[in-house]
Coordinates of C-alpha atoms in Angstrom, one line a residue:
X1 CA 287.1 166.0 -25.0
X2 CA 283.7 167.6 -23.9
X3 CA 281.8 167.5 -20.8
X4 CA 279.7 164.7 -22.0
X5 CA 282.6 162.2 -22.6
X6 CA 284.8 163.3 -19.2
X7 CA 281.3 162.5 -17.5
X8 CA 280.8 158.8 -19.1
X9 CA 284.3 158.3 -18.7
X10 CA 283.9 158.7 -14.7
X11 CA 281.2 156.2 -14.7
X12 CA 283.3 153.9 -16.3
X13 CA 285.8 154.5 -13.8
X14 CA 284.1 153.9 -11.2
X15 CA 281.8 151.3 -12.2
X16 CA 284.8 149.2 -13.2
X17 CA 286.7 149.8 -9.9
X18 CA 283.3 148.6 -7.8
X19 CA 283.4 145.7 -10.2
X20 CA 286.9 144.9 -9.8
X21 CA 286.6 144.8 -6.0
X22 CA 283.5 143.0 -6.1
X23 CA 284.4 140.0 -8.4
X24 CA 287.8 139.2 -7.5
X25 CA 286.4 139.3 -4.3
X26 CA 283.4 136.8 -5.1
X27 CA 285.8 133.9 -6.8
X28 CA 288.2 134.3 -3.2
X29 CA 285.4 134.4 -0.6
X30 CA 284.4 130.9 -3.1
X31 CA 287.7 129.5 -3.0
X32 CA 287.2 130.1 1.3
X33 CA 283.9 128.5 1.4
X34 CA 284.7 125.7 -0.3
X35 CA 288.0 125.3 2.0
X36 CA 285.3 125.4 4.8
X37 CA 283.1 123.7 3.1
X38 CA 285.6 120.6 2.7
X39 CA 287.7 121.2 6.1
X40 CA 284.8 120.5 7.9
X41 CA 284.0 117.3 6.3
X42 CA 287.5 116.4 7.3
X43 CA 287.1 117.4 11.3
X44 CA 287.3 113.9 12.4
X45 CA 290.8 113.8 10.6
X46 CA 292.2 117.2 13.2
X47 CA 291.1 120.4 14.0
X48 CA 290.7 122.7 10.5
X49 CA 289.0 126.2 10.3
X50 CA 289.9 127.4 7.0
X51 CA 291.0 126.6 3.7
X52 CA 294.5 127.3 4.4
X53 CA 294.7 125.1 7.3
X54 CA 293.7 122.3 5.5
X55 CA 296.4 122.7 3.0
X56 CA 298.8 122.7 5.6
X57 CA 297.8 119.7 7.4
X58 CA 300.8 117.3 8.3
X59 CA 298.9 114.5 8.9
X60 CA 297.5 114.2 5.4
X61 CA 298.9 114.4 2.3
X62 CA 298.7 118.7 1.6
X63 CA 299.1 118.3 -2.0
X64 CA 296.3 116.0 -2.3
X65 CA 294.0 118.0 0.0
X66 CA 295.2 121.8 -2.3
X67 CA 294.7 119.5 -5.2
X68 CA 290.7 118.5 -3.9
X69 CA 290.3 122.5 -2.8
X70 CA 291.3 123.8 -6.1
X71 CA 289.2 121.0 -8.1
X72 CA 285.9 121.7 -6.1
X73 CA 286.5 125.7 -6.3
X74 CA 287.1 125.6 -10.0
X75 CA 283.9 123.6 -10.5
X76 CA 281.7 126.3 -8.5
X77 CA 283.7 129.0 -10.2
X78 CA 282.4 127.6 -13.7
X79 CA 278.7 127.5 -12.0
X80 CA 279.6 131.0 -10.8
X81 CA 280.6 132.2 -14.5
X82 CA 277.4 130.7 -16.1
X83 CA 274.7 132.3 -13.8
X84 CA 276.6 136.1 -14.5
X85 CA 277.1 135.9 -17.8
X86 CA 274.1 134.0 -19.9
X87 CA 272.1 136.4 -18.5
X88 CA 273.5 138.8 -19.2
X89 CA 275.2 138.3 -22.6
X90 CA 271.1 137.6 -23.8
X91 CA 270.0 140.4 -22.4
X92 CA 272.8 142.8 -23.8
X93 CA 271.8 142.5 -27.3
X94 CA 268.3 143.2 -26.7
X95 CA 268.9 146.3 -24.7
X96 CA 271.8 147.4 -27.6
X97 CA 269.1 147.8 -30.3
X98 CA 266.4 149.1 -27.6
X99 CA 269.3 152.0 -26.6
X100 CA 269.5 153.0 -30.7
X101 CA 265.9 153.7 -30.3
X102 CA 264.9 155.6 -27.0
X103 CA 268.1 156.0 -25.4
X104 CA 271.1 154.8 -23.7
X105 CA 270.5 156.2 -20.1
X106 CA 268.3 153.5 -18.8
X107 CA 270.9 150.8 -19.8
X108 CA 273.5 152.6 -18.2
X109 CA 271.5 152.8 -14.9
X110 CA 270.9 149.2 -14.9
X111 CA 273.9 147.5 -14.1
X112 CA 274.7 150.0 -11.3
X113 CA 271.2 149.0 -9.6
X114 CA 271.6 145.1 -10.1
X115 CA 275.1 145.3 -8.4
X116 CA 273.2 147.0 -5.1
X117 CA 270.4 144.0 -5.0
X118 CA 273.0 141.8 -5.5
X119 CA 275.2 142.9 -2.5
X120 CA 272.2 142.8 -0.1
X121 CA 271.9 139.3 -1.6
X122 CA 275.4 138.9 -0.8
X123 CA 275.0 139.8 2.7
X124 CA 273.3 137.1 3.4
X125 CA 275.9 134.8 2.9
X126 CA 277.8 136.5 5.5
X127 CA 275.6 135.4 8.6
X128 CA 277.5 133.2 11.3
X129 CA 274.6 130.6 10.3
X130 CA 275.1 130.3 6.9
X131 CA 279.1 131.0 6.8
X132 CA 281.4 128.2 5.9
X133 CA 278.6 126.3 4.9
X134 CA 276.9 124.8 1.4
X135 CA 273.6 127.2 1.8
X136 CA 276.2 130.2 1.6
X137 CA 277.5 128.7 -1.7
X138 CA 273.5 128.9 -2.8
X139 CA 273.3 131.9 -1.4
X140 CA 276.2 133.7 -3.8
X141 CA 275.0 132.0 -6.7
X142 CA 271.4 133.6 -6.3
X143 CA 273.0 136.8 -5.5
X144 CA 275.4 136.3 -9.3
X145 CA 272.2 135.3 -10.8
X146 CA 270.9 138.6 -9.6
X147 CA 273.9 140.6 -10.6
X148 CA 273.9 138.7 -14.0
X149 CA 269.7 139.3 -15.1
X150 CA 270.7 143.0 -14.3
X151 CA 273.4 143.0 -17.1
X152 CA 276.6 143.9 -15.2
X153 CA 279.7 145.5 -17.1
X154 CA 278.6 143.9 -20.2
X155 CA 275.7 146.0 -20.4
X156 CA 277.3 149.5 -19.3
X157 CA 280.5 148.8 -21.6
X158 CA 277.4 148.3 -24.6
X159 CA 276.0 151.7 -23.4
X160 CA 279.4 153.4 -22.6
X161 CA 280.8 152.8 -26.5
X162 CA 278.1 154.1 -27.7
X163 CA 277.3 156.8 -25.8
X164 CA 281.2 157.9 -26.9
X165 CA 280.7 156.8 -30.5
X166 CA 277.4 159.3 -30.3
X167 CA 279.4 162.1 -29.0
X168 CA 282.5 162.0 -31.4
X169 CA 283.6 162.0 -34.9
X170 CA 285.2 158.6 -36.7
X171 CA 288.3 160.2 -36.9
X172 CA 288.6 161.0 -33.2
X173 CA 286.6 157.6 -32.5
X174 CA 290.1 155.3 -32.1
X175 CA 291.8 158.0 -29.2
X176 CA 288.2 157.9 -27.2
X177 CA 287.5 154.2 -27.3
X178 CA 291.1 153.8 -25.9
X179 CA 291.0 156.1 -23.3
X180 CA 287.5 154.6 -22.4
X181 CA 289.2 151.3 -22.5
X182 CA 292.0 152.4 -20.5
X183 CA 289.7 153.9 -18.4
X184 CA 288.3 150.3 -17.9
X185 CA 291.6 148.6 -16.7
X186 CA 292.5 151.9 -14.7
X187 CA 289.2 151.0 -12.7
X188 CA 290.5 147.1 -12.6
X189 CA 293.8 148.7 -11.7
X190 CA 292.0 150.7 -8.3
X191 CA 289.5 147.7 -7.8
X192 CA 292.0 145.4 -7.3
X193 CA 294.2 147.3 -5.5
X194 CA 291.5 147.6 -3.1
X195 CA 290.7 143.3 -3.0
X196 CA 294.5 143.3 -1.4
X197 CA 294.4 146.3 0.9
X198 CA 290.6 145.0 2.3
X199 CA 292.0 141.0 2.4
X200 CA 294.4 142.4 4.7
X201 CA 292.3 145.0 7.1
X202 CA 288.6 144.6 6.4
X203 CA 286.5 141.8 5.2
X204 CA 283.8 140.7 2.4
X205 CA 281.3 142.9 4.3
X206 CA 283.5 146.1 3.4
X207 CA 283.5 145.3 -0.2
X208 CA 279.6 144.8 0.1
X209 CA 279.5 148.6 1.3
X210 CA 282.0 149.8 -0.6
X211 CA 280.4 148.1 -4.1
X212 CA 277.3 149.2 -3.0
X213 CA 277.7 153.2 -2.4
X214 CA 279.6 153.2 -5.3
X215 CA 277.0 152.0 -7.4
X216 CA 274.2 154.2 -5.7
X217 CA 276.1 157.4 -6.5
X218 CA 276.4 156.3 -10.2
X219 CA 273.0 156.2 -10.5
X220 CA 272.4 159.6 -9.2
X221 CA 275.0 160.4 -11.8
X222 CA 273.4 158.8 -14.4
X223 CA 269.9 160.0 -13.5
X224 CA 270.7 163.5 -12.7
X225 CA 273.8 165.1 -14.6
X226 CA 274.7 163.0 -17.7
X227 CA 272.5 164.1 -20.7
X228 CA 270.9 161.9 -23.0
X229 CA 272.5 161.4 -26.5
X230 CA 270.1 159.8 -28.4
X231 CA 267.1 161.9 -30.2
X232 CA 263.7 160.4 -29.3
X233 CA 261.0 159.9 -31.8
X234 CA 257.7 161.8 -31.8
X235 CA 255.8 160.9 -28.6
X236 CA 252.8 159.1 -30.2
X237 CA 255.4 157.1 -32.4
X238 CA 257.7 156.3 -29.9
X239 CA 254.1 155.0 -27.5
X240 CA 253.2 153.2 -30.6
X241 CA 257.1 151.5 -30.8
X242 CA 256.7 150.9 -26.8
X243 CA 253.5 149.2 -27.4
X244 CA 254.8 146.9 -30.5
X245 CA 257.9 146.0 -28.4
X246 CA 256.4 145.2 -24.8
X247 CA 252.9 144.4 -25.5
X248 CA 252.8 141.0 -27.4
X249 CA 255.5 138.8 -25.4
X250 CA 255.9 137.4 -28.7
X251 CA 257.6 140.3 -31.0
X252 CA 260.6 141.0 -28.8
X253 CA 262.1 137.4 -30.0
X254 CA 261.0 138.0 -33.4
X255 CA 262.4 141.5 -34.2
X256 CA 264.9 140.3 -32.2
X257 CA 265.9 138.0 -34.3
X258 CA 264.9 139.6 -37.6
X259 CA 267.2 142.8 -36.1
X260 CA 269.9 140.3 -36.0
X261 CA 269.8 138.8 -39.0
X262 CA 269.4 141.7 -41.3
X263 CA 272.4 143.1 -39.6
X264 CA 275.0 140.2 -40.2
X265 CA 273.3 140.0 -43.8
X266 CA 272.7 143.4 -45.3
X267 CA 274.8 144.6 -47.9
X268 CA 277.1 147.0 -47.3
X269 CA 280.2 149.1 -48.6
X270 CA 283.3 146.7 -50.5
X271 CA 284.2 144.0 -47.9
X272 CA 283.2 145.7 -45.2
X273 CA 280.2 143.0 -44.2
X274 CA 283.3 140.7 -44.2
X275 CA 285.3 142.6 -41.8
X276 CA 282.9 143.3 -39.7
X277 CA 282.1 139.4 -39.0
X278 CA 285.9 139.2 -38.8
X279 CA 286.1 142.1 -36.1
X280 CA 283.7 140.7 -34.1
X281 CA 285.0 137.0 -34.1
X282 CA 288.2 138.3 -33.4
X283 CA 286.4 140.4 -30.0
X284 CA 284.6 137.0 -28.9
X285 CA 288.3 135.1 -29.4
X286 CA 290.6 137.2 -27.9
X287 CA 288.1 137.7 -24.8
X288 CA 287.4 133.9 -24.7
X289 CA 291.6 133.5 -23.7
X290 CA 291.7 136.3 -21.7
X291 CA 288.1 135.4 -19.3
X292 CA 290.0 132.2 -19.2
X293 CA 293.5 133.3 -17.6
X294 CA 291.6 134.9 -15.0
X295 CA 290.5 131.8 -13.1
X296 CA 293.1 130.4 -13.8
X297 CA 296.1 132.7 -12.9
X298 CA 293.7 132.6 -9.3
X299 CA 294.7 128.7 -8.9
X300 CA 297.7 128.9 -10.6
X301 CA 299.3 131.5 -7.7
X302 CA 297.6 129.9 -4.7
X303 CA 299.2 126.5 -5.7
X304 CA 302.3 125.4 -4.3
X305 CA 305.6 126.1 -4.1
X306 CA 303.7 130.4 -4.7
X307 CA 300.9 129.8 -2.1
X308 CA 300.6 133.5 -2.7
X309 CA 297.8 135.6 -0.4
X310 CA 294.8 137.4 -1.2
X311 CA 296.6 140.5 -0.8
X312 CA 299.6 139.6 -3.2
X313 CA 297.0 138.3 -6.2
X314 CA 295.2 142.1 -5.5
X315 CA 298.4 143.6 -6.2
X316 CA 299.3 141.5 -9.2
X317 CA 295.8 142.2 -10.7
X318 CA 296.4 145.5 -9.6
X319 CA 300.0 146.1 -11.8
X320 CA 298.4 144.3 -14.8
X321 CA 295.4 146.4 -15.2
X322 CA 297.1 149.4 -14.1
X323 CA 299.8 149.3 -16.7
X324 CA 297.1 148.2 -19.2
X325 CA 295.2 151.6 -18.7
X326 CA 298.3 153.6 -18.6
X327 CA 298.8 151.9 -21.9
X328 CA 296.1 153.0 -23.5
X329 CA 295.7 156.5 -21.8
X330 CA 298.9 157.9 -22.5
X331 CA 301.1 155.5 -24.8
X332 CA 298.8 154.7 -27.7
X333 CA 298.0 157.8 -28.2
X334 CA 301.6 158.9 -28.5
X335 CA 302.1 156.3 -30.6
X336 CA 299.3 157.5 -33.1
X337 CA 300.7 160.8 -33.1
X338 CA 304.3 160.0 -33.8
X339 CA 304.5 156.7 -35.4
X340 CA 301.0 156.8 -37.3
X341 CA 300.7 153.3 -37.3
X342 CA 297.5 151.6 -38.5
X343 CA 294.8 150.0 -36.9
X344 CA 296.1 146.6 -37.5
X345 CA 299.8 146.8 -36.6
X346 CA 298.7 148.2 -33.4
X347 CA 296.7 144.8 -32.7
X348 CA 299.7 142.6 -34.0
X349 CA 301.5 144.5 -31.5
X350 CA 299.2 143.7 -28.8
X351 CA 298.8 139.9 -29.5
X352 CA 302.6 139.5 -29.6
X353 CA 303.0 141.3 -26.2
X354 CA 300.5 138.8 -25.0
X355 CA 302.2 136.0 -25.8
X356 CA 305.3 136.6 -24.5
X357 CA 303.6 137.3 -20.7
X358 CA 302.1 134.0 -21.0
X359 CA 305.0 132.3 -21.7
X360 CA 306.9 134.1 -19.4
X361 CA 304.1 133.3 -16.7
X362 CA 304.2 129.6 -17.1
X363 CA 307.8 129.2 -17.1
X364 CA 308.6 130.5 -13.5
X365 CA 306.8 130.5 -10.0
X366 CA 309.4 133.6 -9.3
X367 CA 306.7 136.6 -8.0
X368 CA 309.0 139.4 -9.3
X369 CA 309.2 137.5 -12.4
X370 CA 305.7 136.8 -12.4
X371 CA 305.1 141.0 -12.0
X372 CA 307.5 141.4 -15.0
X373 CA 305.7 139.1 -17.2
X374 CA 302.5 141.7 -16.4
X375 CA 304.3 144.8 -16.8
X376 CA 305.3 143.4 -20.7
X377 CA 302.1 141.9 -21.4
X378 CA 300.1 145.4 -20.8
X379 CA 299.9 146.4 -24.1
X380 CA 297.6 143.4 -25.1
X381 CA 295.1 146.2 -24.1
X382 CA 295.0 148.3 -27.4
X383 CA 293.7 144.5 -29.0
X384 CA 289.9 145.0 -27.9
X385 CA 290.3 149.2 -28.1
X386 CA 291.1 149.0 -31.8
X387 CA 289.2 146.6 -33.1
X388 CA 286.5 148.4 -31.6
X389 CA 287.6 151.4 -32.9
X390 CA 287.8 149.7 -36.9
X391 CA 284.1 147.8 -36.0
X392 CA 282.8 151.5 -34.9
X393 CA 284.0 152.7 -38.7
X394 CA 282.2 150.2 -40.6
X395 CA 278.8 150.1 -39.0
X396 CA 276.3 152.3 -40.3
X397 CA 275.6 155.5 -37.6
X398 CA 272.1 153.5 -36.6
X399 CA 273.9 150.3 -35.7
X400 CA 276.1 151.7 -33.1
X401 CA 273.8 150.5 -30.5
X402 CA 273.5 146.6 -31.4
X403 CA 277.2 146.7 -32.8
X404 CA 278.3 147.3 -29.4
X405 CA 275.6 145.4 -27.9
X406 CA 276.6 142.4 -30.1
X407 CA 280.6 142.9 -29.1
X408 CA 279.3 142.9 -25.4
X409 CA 277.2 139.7 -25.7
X410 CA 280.0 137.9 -26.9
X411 CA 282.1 139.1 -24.5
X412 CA 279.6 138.1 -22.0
X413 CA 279.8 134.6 -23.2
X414 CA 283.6 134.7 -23.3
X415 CA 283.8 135.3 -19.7
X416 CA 281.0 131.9 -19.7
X417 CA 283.7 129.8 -22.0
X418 CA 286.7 131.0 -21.7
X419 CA 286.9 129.9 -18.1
X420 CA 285.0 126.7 -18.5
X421 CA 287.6 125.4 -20.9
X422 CA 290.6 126.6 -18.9
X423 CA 289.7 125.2 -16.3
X424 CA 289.2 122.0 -17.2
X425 CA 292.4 122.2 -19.5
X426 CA 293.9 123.2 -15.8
X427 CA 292.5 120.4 -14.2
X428 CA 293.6 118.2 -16.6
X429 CA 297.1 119.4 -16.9
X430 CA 298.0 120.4 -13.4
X431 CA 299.1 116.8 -12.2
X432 CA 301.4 117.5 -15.2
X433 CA 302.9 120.6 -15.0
X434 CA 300.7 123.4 -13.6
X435 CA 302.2 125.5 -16.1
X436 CA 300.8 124.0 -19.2
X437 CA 298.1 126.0 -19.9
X438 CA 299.8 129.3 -20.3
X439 CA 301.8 128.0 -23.4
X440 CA 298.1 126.2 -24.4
X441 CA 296.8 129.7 -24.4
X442 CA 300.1 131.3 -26.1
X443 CA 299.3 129.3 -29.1
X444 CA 296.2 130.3 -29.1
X445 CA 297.4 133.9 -29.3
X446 CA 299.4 132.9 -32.5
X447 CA 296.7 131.8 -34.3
X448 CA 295.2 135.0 -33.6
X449 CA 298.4 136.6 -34.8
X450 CA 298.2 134.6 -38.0
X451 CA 294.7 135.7 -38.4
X452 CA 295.1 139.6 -38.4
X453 CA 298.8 139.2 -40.3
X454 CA 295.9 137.8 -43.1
X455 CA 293.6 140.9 -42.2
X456 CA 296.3 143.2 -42.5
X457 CA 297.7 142.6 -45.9
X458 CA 294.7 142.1 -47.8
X459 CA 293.5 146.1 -46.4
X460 CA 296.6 147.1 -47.5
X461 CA 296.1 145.4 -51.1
X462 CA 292.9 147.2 -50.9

């Protein structure tokens, strides 16, 4: 690993922990307004403050008042998904095919500076005015709108794959996309850690700070010390290519789209146009189910009988992505060396591991069970790393850019869907059995099974 990589691999570090503070954080301090928000229409029934007050209310019925809380928070949680991630996912594949072109620094910079306009945003929403109130739900969603127009993690994850991909060979291509991965949920790992240790001692302002001079040293990183990967054209070409891309409003959509289209059309090499369409729906699918467990494991523990704390959902997030990044940092790469298994088996691995901690997850409400079921489900991480890896293998070496940029869109809008349909699965189940949608979701996960069992015999045939 050179200098180059071990410095990209720090900003992904430590973008993804800032992120994984400040998002967590963002769905909680919604789940507390809305609490306020509702407690305070219910004054003249007794004296509530905050969410959890209201859900402990013995002169009302408290499952009917959790069950309003958690209705109206998943509903701004959807609103919350949709002004991060449509943004962002549109703006992605734009800046993927711009990045092949001149660069991949300025897309790397981007997200880090969206995330500090959207903390002073944030801030706002945090004065004793606005507090508790429905102009501080306005007030986040400008600030995610912000965050979202400015790309966020899909754009950096775009830039960071291929910034790797740039620096490395194809054979060493499925070790570094792992440990960049794994660098990813090592960063969720420290992130959340950090939503449970500043629940308990600090407040949202904290994570504003902390979010914030986090993101300003990255881009003095960026700016300063990381080198540039990409070879520019000649300068009056590359003023002539600036002119036909930013001059007439018009061309961006158009070569945007023609980009597009010639790259999911062109011919290329056996079946590999095939598997690369495969690869990528298999990226938007698997991302899809795991945006939407996220919301939902969120209601899921602060429902009764778990009624778990801010602090205790850190630490689970904390154990999941933790493991996850150990995973891919130090056990698939053992596995490669000793077992040499293929590309494929290693995903089948991953799916099947997933599916037993959703199962596992929706059949108790024991916390140390609940832990357990995270610890097994870990390796679902090498799914995304791998089939990155194979996408990386069949693109031509000018298609890195929008390859990735393409895998991040989708991922973008599989954070948008993936927790607009679980939650309203959720919401629709949860008079049921507030379990229900973990086993929805592990058939999902078999389906996906099925898919790559398919995949993987028919590359062995050929």
């Amino acid at each position: 690993m050179n200098n180059r990589e071990k410095l990209i691999f720090l900003v992904f570090l430590v973008y993804k922990t800032s992120e994984s503070l400040f998002q967590p954080s963002i769905r909680l301090y919604i789940y507390e307004t809305v609490g306020q928000i509702l407690a305070s229409r219910n004054e003249s029934q007794g004296p509530t403050k905050d969410a959890l007050d209201l859900i402990n209310l013995q002169y009302v019925n408290p499952l009917e008042i959790e069950n309003e809380v958690q209705r109206s928070a998943a509903n701004y949680i959807i609103a919350y998904r949709t002004l991060i991630n449509i943004p962002a996912a549109i703006l992605t594949i734009y800046w993927g095919g711009w990045s092949d072109r001149f660069g991949r620094k300025l897309p790397l910079i981007l997200p880090c500076i969206g995330a500090i306009v959207s903390c002073c945003m944030f801030s706002l929403a945090l004065e004793r005015t606005v507090k508790g109130t429905i102009v501080a739900i306005g007030v986040i969603m400008m600030a995610v709108l912000i965050y979202g127009i400015f790309g966020k993690s899909a754009l950096l994850t775009m830039s960071c794959n291929s910034y790797v991909v740039d620096c490395s060979t194809s054979e060493e291509r499925t070790t570094l996309l792992s440990r960049l991965l794994g660098m990813n949920f090592l960063g969720i790992f420290f992130g959340s850690f950090l939503v449970g240790l500043i629940s308990k001692y600090a407040g949202f302002s904290t994570v504003l700070l902390t979010t914030s001079l986090s993101c300003g040293f990255l881009v003095i990183l960026i700016a300063f010390v990381i080198p540039e990967t990409v070879k520019l054209q000649d300068e009056n070409q590359l003023v002539a290519n600036e002119e036909t891309c930013l001059s007439k409003p018009e061309s961006k959509n158009v070569k945007l789209k023609n980009y597009l289209w010639n790259f999911f059309t062109r011919s290329r090499k056996g079946e590999n146009r095939k598997y690369l369409i495969w690869l990528i729906l298999a990226i938007f699918w698997n991302q899809t189910a795991k945006a939407g467990e996220q919301d939902v494991i969120l209601l899921y523990v602060k429902h009764s009988p778990m009624n778990w704390s801010d602090e205790m959902y850190g630490y689970y997030l904390a154990t999941y992505y933790g493991c996850m990044g150990l995973n891919l940092i130090f056990v698939l790469p053992l596995i490669e060396r000793f077992f040499n298994l293929s590309d494929t088996v290693l995903i089948l691995i991953g799916i099947s591991m997933k599916a037993i901690r959703l199962i596992m997850m929706g059949s108790t409400f024991v916390q140390w069970q609940i832990f357990l079921s995270a610890v097994i489900g870990s390796s679902a991480g090498m799914i995304v790393a791998v089939t990155k890896s194979l996408l990386s293998k069949i693109c031509e070496d000018d298609e890195i850019g929008v390859t990735f940029a393409i895998t991040s869109a989708m991922e973008a809008f599989s954070s948008l869907i993936g927790p607009t349909i679980f939650n309203l699965l959720y919401e629709a189940t949860m008079d049921m059995y507030i379990g229900t949608i973990f086993y929805i979701d592990a058939c999902l996960q078999f389906c996906f099974l099925i898919g790559f069992i398919k995949l993987h015999f028919y590359l062995v045939k050929g």
